Short mmCIF file of C-alpha atoms in Angstrom, two decimals:
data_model
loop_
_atom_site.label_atom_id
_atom_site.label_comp_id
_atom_site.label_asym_id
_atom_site.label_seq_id
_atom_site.Cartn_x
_atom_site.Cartn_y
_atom_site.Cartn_z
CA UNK A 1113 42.13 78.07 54.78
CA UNK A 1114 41.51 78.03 58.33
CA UNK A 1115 38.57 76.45 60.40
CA UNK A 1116 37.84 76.62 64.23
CA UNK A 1117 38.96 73.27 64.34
CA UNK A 1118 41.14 72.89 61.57
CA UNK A 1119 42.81 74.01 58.79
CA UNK A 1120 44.19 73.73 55.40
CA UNK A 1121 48.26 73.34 54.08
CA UNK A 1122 49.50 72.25 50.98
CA UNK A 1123 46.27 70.63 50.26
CA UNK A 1124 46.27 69.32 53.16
CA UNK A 1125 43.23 69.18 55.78
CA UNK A 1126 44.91 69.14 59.38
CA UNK A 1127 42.64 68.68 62.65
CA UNK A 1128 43.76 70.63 65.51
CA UNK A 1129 45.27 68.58 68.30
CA UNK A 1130 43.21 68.51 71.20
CA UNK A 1131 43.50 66.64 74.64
CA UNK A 1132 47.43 66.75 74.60
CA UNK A 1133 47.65 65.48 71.04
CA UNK A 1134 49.57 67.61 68.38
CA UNK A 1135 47.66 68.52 64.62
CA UNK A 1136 47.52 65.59 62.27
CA UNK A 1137 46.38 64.92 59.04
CA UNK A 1138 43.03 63.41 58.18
CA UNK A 1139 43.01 64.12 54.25
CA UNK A 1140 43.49 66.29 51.39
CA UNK A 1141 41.43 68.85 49.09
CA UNK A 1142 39.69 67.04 46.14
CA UNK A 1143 37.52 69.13 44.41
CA UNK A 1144 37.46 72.42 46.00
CA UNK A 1145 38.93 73.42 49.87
CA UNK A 1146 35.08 74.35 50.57
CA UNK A 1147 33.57 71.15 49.34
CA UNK A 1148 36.76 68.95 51.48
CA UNK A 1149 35.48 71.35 54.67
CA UNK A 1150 32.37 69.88 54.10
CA UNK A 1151 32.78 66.46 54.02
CA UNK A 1152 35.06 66.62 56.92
CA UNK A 1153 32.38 68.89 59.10
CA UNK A 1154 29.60 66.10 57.88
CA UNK A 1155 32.18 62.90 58.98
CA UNK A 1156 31.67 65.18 62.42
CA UNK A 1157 27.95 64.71 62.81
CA UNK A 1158 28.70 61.23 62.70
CA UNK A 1159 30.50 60.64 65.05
CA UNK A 1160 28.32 62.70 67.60
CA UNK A 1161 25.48 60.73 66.32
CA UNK A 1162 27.71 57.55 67.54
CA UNK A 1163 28.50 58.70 70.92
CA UNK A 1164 23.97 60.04 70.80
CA UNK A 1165 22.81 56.95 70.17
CA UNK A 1166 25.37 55.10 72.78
CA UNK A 1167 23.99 57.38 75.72
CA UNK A 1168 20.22 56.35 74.43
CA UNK A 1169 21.12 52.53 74.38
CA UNK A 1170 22.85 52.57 77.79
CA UNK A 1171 19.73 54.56 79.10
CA UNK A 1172 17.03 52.37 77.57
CA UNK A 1173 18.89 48.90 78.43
CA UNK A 1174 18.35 47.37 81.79
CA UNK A 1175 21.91 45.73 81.57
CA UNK A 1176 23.93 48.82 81.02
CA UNK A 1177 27.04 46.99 82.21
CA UNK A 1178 27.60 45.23 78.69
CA UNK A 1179 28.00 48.74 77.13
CA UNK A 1180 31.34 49.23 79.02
CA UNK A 1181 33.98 47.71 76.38
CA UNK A 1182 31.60 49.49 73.11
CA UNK A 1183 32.15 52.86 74.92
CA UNK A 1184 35.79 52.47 75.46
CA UNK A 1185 36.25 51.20 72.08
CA UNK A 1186 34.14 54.58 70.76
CA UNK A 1187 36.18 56.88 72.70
CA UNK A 1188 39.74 55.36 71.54
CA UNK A 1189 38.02 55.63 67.46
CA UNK A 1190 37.81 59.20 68.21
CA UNK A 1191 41.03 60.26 69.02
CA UNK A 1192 41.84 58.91 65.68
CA UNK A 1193 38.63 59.49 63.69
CA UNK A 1194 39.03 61.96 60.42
CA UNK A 1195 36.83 64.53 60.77
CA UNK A 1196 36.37 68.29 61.70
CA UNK A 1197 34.87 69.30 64.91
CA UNK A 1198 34.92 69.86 68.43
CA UNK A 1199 35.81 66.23 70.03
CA UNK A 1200 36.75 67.20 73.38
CA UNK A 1201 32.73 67.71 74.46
CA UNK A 1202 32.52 64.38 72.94
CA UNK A 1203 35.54 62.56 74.51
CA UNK A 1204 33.68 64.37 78.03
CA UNK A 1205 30.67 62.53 77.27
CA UNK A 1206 32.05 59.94 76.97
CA UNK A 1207 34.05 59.35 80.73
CA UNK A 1208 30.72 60.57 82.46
CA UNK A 1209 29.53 57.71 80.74
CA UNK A 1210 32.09 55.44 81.65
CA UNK A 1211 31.85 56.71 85.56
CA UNK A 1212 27.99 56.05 85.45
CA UNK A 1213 28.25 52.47 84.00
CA UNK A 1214 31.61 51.87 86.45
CA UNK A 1215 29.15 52.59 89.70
CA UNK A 1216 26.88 50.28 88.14
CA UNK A 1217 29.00 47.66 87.08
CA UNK A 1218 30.64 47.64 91.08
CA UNK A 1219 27.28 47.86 92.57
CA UNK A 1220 26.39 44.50 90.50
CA UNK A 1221 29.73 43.57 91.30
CA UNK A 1222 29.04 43.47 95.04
CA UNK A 1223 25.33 41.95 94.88
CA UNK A 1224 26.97 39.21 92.38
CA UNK A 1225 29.82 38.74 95.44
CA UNK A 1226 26.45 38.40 97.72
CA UNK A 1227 24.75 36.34 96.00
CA UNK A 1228 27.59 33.48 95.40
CA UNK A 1229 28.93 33.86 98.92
CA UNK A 1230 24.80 32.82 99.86
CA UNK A 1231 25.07 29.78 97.00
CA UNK A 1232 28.43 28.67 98.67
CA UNK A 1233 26.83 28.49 102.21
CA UNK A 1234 23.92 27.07 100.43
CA UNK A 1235 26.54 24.46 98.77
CA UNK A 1236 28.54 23.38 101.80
CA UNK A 1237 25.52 23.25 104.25
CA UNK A 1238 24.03 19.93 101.77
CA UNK A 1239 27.99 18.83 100.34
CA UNK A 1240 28.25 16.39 103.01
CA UNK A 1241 24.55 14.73 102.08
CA UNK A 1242 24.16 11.13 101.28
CA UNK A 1243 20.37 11.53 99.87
CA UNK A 1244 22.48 11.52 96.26
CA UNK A 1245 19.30 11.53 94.19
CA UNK A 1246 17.92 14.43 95.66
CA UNK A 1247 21.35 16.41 96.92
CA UNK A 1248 22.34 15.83 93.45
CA UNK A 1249 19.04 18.00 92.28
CA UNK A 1250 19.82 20.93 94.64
CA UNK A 1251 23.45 21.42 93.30
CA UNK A 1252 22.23 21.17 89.93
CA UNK A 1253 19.93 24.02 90.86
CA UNK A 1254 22.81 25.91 92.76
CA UNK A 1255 25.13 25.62 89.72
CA UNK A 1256 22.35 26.81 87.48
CA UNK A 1257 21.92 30.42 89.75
CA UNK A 1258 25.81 30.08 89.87
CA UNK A 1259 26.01 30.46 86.02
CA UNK A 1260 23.35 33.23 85.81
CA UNK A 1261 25.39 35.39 88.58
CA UNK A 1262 27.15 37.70 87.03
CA UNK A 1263 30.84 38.04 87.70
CA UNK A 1264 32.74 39.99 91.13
CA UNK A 1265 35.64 41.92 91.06
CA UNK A 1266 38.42 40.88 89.43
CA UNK A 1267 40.53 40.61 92.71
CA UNK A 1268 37.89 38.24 94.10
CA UNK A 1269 36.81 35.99 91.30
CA UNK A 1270 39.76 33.41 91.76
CA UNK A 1271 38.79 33.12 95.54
CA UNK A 1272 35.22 32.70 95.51
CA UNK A 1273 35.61 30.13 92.62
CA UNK A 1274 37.58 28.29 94.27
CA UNK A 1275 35.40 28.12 97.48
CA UNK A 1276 32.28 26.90 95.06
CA UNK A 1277 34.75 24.32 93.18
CA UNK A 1278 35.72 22.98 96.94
CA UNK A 1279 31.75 22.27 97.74
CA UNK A 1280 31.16 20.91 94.41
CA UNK A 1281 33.62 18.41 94.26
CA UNK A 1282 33.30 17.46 97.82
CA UNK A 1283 30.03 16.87 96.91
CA UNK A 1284 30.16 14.32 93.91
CA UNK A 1285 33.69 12.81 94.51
CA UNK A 1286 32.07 11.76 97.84
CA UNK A 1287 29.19 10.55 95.35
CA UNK A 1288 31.24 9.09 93.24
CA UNK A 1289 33.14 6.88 95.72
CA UNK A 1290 29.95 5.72 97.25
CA UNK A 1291 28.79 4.47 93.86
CA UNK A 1292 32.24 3.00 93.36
CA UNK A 1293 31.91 1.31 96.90
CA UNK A 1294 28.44 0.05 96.01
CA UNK A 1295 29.85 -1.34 92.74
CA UNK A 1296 32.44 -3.52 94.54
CA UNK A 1297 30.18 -4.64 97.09
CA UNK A 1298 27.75 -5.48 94.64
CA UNK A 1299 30.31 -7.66 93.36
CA UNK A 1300 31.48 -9.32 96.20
CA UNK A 1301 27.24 -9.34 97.09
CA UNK A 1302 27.19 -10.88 93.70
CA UNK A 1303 30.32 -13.74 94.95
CA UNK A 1304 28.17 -14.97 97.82
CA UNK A 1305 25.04 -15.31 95.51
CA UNK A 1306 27.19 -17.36 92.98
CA UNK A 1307 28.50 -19.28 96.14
CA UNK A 1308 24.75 -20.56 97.53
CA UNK A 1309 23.75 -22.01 94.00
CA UNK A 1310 26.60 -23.94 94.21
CA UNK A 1311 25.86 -24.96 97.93
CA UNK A 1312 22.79 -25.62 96.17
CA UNK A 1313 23.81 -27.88 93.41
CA UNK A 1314 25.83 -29.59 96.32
CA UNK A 1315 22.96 -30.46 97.74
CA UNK A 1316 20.62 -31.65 95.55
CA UNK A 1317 22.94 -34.16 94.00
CA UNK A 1318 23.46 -35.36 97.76
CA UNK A 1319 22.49 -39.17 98.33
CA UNK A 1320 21.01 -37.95 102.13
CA UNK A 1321 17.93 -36.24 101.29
CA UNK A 1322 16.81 -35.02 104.87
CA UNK A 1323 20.72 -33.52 104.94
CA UNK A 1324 19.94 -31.83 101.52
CA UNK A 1325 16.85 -30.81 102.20
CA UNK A 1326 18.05 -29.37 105.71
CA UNK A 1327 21.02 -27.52 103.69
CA UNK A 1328 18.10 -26.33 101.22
CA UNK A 1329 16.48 -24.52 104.23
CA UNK A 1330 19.88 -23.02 105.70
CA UNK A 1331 21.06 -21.36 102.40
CA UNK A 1332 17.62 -19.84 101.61
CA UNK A 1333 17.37 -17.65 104.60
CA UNK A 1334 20.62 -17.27 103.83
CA UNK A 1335 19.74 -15.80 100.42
CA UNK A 1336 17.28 -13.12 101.99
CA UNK A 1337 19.48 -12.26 104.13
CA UNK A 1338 22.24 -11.30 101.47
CA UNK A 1339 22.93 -7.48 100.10
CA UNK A 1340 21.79 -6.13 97.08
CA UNK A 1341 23.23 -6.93 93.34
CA UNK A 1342 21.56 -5.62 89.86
CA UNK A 1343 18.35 -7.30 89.18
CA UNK A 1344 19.65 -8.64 85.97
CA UNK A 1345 22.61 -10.14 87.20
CA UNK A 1346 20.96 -11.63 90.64
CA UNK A 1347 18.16 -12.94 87.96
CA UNK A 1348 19.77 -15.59 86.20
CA UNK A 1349 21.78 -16.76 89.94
CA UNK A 1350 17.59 -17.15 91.39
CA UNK A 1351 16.01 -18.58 88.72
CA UNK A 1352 18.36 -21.51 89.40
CA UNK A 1353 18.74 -21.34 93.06
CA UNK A 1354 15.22 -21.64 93.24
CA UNK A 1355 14.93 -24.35 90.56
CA UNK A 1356 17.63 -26.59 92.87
CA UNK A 1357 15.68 -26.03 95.68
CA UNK A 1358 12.25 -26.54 94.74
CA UNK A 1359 13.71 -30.25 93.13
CA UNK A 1360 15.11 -31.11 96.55
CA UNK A 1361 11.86 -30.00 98.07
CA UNK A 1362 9.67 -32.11 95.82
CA UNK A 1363 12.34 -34.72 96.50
CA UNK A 1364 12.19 -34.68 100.20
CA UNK A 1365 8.61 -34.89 100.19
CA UNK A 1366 8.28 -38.01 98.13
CA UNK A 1367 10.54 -39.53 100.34
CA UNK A 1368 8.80 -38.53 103.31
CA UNK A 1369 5.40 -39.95 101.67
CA UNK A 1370 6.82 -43.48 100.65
CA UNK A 1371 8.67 -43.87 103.59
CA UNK A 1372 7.98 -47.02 105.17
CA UNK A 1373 5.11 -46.54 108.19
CA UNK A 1374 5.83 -47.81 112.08
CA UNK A 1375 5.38 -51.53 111.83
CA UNK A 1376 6.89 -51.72 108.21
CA UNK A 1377 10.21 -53.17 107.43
CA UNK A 1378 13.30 -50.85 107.79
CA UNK A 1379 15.53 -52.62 105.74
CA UNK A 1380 14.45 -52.14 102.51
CA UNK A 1381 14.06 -49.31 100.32
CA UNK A 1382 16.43 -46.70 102.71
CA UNK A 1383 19.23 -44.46 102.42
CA UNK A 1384 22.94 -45.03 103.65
CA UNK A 1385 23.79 -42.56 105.97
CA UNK A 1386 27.26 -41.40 106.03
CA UNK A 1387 28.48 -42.10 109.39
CA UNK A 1388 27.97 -38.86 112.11
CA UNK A 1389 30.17 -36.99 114.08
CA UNK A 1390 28.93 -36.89 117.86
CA UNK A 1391 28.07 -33.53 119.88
CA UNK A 1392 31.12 -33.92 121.29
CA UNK A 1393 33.47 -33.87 118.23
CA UNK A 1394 31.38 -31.17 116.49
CA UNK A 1395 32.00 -29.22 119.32
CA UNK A 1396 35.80 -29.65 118.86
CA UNK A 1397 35.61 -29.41 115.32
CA UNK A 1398 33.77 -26.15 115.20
CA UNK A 1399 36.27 -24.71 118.29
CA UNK A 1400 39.43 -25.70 115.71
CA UNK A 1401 38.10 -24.25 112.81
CA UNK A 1402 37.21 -20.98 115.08
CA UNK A 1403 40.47 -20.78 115.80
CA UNK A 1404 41.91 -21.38 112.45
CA UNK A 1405 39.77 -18.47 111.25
CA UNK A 1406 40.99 -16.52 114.02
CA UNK A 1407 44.46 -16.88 113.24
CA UNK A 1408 43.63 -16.14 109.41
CA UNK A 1409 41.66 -12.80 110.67
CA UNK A 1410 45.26 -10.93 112.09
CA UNK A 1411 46.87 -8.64 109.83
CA UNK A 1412 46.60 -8.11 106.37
CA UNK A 1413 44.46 -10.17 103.47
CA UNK A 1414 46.23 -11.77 101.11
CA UNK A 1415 45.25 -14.58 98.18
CA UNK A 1416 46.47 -17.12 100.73
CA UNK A 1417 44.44 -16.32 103.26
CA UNK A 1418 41.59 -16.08 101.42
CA UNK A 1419 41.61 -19.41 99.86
CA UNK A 1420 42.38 -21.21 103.14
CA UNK A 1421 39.32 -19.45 104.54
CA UNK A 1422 37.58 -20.87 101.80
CA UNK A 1423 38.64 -24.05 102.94
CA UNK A 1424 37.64 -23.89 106.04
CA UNK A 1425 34.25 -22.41 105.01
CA UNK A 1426 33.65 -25.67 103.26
CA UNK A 1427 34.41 -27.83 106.12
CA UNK A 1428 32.06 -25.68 108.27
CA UNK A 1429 29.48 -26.52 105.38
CA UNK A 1430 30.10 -30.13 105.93
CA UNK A 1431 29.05 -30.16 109.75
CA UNK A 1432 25.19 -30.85 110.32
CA UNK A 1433 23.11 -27.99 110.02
CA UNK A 1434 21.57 -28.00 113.70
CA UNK A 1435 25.19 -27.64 116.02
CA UNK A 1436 25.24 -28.66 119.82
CA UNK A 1437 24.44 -25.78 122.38
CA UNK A 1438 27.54 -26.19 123.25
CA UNK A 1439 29.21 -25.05 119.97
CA UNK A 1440 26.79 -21.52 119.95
CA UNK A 1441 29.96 -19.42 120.87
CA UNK A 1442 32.78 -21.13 119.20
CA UNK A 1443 30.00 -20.82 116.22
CA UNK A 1444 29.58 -17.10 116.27
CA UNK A 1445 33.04 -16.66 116.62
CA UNK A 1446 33.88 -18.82 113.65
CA UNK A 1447 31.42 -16.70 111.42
CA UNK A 1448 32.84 -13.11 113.22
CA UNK A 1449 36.41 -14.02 112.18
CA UNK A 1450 35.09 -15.42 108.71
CA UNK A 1451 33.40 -11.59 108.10
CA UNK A 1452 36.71 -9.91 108.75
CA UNK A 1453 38.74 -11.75 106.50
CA UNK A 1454 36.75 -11.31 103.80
CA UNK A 1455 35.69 -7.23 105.06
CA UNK A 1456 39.70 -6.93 104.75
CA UNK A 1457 39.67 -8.36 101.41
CA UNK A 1458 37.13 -5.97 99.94
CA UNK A 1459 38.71 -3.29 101.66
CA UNK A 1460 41.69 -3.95 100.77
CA UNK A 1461 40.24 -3.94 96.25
CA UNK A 1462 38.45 -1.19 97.63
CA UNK A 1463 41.42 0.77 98.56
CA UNK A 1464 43.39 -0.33 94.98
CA UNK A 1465 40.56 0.86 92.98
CA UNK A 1466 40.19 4.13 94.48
CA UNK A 1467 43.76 5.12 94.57
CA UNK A 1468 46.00 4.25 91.47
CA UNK A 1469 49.23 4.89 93.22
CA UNK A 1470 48.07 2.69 96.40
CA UNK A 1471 51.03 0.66 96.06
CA UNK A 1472 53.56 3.76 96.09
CA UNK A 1473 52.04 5.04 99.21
CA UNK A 1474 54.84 3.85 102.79
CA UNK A 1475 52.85 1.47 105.23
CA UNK A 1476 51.23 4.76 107.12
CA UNK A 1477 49.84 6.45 104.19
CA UNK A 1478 47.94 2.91 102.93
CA UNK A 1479 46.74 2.37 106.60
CA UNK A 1480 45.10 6.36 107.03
CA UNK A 1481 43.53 5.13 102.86
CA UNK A 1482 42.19 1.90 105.02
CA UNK A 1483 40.79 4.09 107.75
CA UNK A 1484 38.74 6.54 105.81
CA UNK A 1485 37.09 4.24 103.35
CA UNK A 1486 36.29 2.19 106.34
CA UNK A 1487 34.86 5.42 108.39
CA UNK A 1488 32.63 5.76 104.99
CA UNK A 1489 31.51 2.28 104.89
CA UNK A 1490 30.44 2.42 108.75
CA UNK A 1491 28.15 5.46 107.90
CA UNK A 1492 26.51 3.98 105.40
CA UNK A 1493 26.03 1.19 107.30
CA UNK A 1494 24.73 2.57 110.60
CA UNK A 1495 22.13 5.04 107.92
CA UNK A 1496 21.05 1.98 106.48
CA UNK A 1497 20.75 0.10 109.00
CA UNK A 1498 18.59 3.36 110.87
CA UNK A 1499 16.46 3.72 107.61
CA UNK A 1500 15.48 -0.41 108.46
CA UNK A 1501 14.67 0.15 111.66
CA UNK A 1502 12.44 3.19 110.39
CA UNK A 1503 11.06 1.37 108.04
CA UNK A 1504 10.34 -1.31 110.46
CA UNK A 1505 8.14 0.93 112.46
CA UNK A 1506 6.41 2.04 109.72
CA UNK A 1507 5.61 -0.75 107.95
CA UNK A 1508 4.79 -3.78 110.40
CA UNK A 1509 3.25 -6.96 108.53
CA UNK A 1510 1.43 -9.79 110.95
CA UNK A 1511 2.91 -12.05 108.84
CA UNK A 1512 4.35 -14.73 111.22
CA UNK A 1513 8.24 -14.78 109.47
CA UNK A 1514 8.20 -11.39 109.95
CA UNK A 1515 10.01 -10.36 113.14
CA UNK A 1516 12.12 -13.35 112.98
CA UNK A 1517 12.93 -11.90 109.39
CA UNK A 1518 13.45 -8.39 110.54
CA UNK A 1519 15.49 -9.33 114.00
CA UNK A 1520 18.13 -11.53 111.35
CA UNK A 1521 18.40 -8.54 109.36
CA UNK A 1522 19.22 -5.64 111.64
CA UNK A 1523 21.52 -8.93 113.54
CA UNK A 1524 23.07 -8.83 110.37
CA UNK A 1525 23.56 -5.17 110.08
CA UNK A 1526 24.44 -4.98 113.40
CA UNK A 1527 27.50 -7.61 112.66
CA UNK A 1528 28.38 -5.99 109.29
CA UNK A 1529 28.92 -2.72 112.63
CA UNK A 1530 31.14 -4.96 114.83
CA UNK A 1531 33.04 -6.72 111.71
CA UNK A 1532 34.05 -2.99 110.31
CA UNK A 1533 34.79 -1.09 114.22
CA UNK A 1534 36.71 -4.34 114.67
CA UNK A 1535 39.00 -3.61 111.63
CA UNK A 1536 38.78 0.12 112.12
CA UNK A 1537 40.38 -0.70 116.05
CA UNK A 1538 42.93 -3.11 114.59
CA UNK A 1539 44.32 -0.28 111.84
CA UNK A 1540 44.57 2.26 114.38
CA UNK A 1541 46.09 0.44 117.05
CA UNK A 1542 49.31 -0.64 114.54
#
C-alpha cells in the first residue's frame, strides 16, 4: 500500500527518507493496513503539535534563550520519530527557530559581556579600599549582579572570569591579611598590657612610696597611650591595673597626710631610701643602655635579642622616673632603638604566619616578604594616624589633659612612622 509519505512491505510500514536519510521502518500492520495508516498519520499530528506549541512558548516567554537545548533536542526526536507525514516543513521550522533564538541568545551574549566588563571596572576601582566594612558591602552587591548576568560567549567566559576572580581576591586576601596583621598586633598590644600590670605589681609592693607612686603615674599614661586589644581580654588586665594603682594612690596619700609637719622630728616614723644615682651617672647610664639597644637594633631579631632587650628594658625601669635634661636625647634614642627591635620581632611572626614556606624562601625572597608587609603596615598607620588628626578637628574637648593627650598620641603615631621607614630603609639598603 503506498502513502505520500510512506508505504507498506511485508507488513511492514516504511517512512520515506527525507533530508538525506534512506526509508526505515517505524512498525508493522496490526489489524488492518488502513487502521496501521492511521495510527501512524495521527502519531504525525503530534509531533507538529510539539514543534506548535514550542514556537508559542518561545514567543510568549521573555527569556527565549532557555528554549535553545528543548528545540535541538525536538528536532534530533524527529528524524527518528515513528510516524507518517511530511517532516521536512517541520525540521524547517524548526532551524528558523533556532536562527531567531541564536540572534537573541548573542545579542544577550554581548550586553551580558557589557555588563561584567562595567562590574569589573566597578570591582577594581574599590579592590584596593581599606573601609573593609563598607568595601566589603559593595562587592557583595557586585557579586550578587555578577550571578544574575547571564553568561558571554563561550570564547570569552574563561577571560572575563578570570579578570572578576583577580579583583575579588585582591580585594579580601588584602582583607584578610589586614585582619591577620591586626590579630598579631593585638597580641603583641595585648604583651605590653600584660607587661604594665606587672610594672604595676612592682610597684605597689615597693618599700619607697613616692617612687611607686611616681611609677604609678608613668605607666598609666602609658596605658592610654597603648593600641587596641579585645575588650574582653584587655578587661580582666584593667580591672587589676587599676586596682594596683588606686592601692598605691590611697597609699601615697596616707603617707603624705601623716607625714611629720616642718618642726616635727624626722627620725621617726620614715622610709629608707635606697641610695640614688646622681644626674651625672644617670646620664651615663641611660647613654650605655642607648647604645646597648642600638647595637641590639642591627640586623635581624632573634630570641636572644629579644630577651636581652628585655633586660635592658628593666634596668631603664629602675632609673628615676624624672631623667636629667641632659639624658633627653640619649633617652629618645634608647626608646627609638627599643621600638625597632621589637617592630622586627613582630614583623618578623608576621612574615611566618602569612607565608607557610617562609623558611624555604633564599635571603632575597624573605627580605621583598619583609618589605611588603611593612609597606602595608605604614599605610595603615599613616590612615590612622590621618583619621586622628581628623577626628581631632572635629571633636575638640576643653578638657585641660586634652591636647597634651592628643599631642602624645599622634607623637606616638608619628614614632610607630619613623620606627617602620627606619626598618623599611635598613631592608632595602642590604
Amino acid at each position: 500500500m503506498e502513502h505520500p509519505y510512506g508505504y507498506i512491505k511485508d507488513d511492514k510500514v516504511y517512512l520515506k527518507g527525507f533530508l538525506n536519510q534512506e526509508d526505515r521502518v517505524i512498525g508493522e500492520v496490526k489489524e488492518n493496513e488502513a487502521s496501521t495508516i492511521k495510527y501512524f498519520e495521527d502519531r504525525f499530528e503530534l509531533a507538529k503539535k510539539k514543534v506548535a506549541d514550542l514556537k508559542k512558548d518561545i514567543e510568549e516567554n521573555q527569556n527565549k534563550g532557555s528554549f535553545l537545548m528543548k528545540l535541538i533536542h525536538l528536532r534530533e526526536s524527529l528524524m527518528q520519530y515513528d510516524a507518517l507525514g511530511d517532516f521536512v516543513p517541520l525540521i524547517n521550522e524548526l532551524n528558523e527557530q533556532e536562527e531567531f533564538l541564536d540572534e537573541i541568545i548573542q545579542a544577550n551574549r554581548e550586553r551580558n559581556l557589557e555588563i561584567k566588563r562595567g562590574l569589573i571596572e566597578e570591582a577594581r576601582a574599590i579592590m584596593n579600599d581599606t573601609d573593609w566594612k563598607e568595601t566589603s558591602e559593595k562587592f557583595r552587591d557586585i557579586k550578587l549582579r555578577w550571578i544574575k548576568t547571564g553568561p558571554v560567549s563561550p570564547e570569552l567566559k574563561d577571560e572575563i572570569e578570570e579578570a572578576f576572580k583577580e579583583t575579588t581576591d585582591t580585594f579580601f586576601e588584602n582583607r584578610k591579611n589586614y585582619f591577620e596583621g591586626l590579630a598579631l598586633q593585638a597580641e603583641e598590644n595585648i604583651k605590653v598590657y600584660e607587661s604594665l600590670v606587672e610594672q604595676a605589681r612592682e610597684a605597689f609592693n615597693m618599700q619607697d612610696v613616692k617612687q611607686a607612686f611616681e611609677i604609678s603615674k608613668r605607666i598609666q599614661k602609658q596605658w592610654k597611650e597603648s593600641g587596641k586589644v579585645p575588650a574582653e581580654k584587655r578587661q580582666p588586665l584593667w580591672d587589676e591595673f587599676s586596682r594596683l594603682n588606686n592601692k598605691i594612690f590611697g597609699r601615697f596619700k596616707r603617707t603624705m597626710q601623716n607625714r611629720p609637719r616642718h618642726g616635727q622630728g624626722h627620725g621617726h616614723g620614715g622610709y629608707n631610701h635606697p641610695p640614688r644615682l646622681r644626674p651625672f651617672e644617670v646620664v651615663k647610664k641611660i647613654e650605655k643602655l642607648a647604645e646597648s639597644m642600638r647595637d641590639l637594633s642591627l640586623g635581624d631579631t632573634s630570641p636572644e635579642k629579644i630577651s636581652k632587650a628585655k633586660r635592658l628594658q628593666a634596668e631603664w625601669k629602675s632609673l628615676p622616673p624624672k631623667k636629667p635634661r641632659e639624658a633627653q636625647q640619649y633617652s629618645r634614642l634608647f626608646v627609638f632603638f627599643t621600638d625597632i627591635v621589637f617592630e622586627k620581632s613582630f614583623l618578623h611572626k608576621l612574615a611566618r604566619s602569612k607565608y607557610d614556606n617562609y623558611y624555604d624562601m633564599d635571603e632575597q625572597e624573605q627580605k621583598q616578604v619583609k618589605i611588603s608587609i611593612m609597606k602595608d603596615l605604614i599605610s595603615r598607620d599613616e590612615k590612622e594616624l590621618e583619621t586622628v588628626k581628623e577626628n581631632s578637628e572635629n571633636f575638640r574637648s576643653h578638657e585641660p589633659d586634652f591636647e597634651t593627650m592628643l599631642y602624645r598620641k599622634i607623637s606616638a603615631y608619628k614614632r610607630k612612622l619613623d620606627v617602620k621607614n627606619h626598618i623599611i630603609k635598613e631592608l632595602s639598603n642590604k
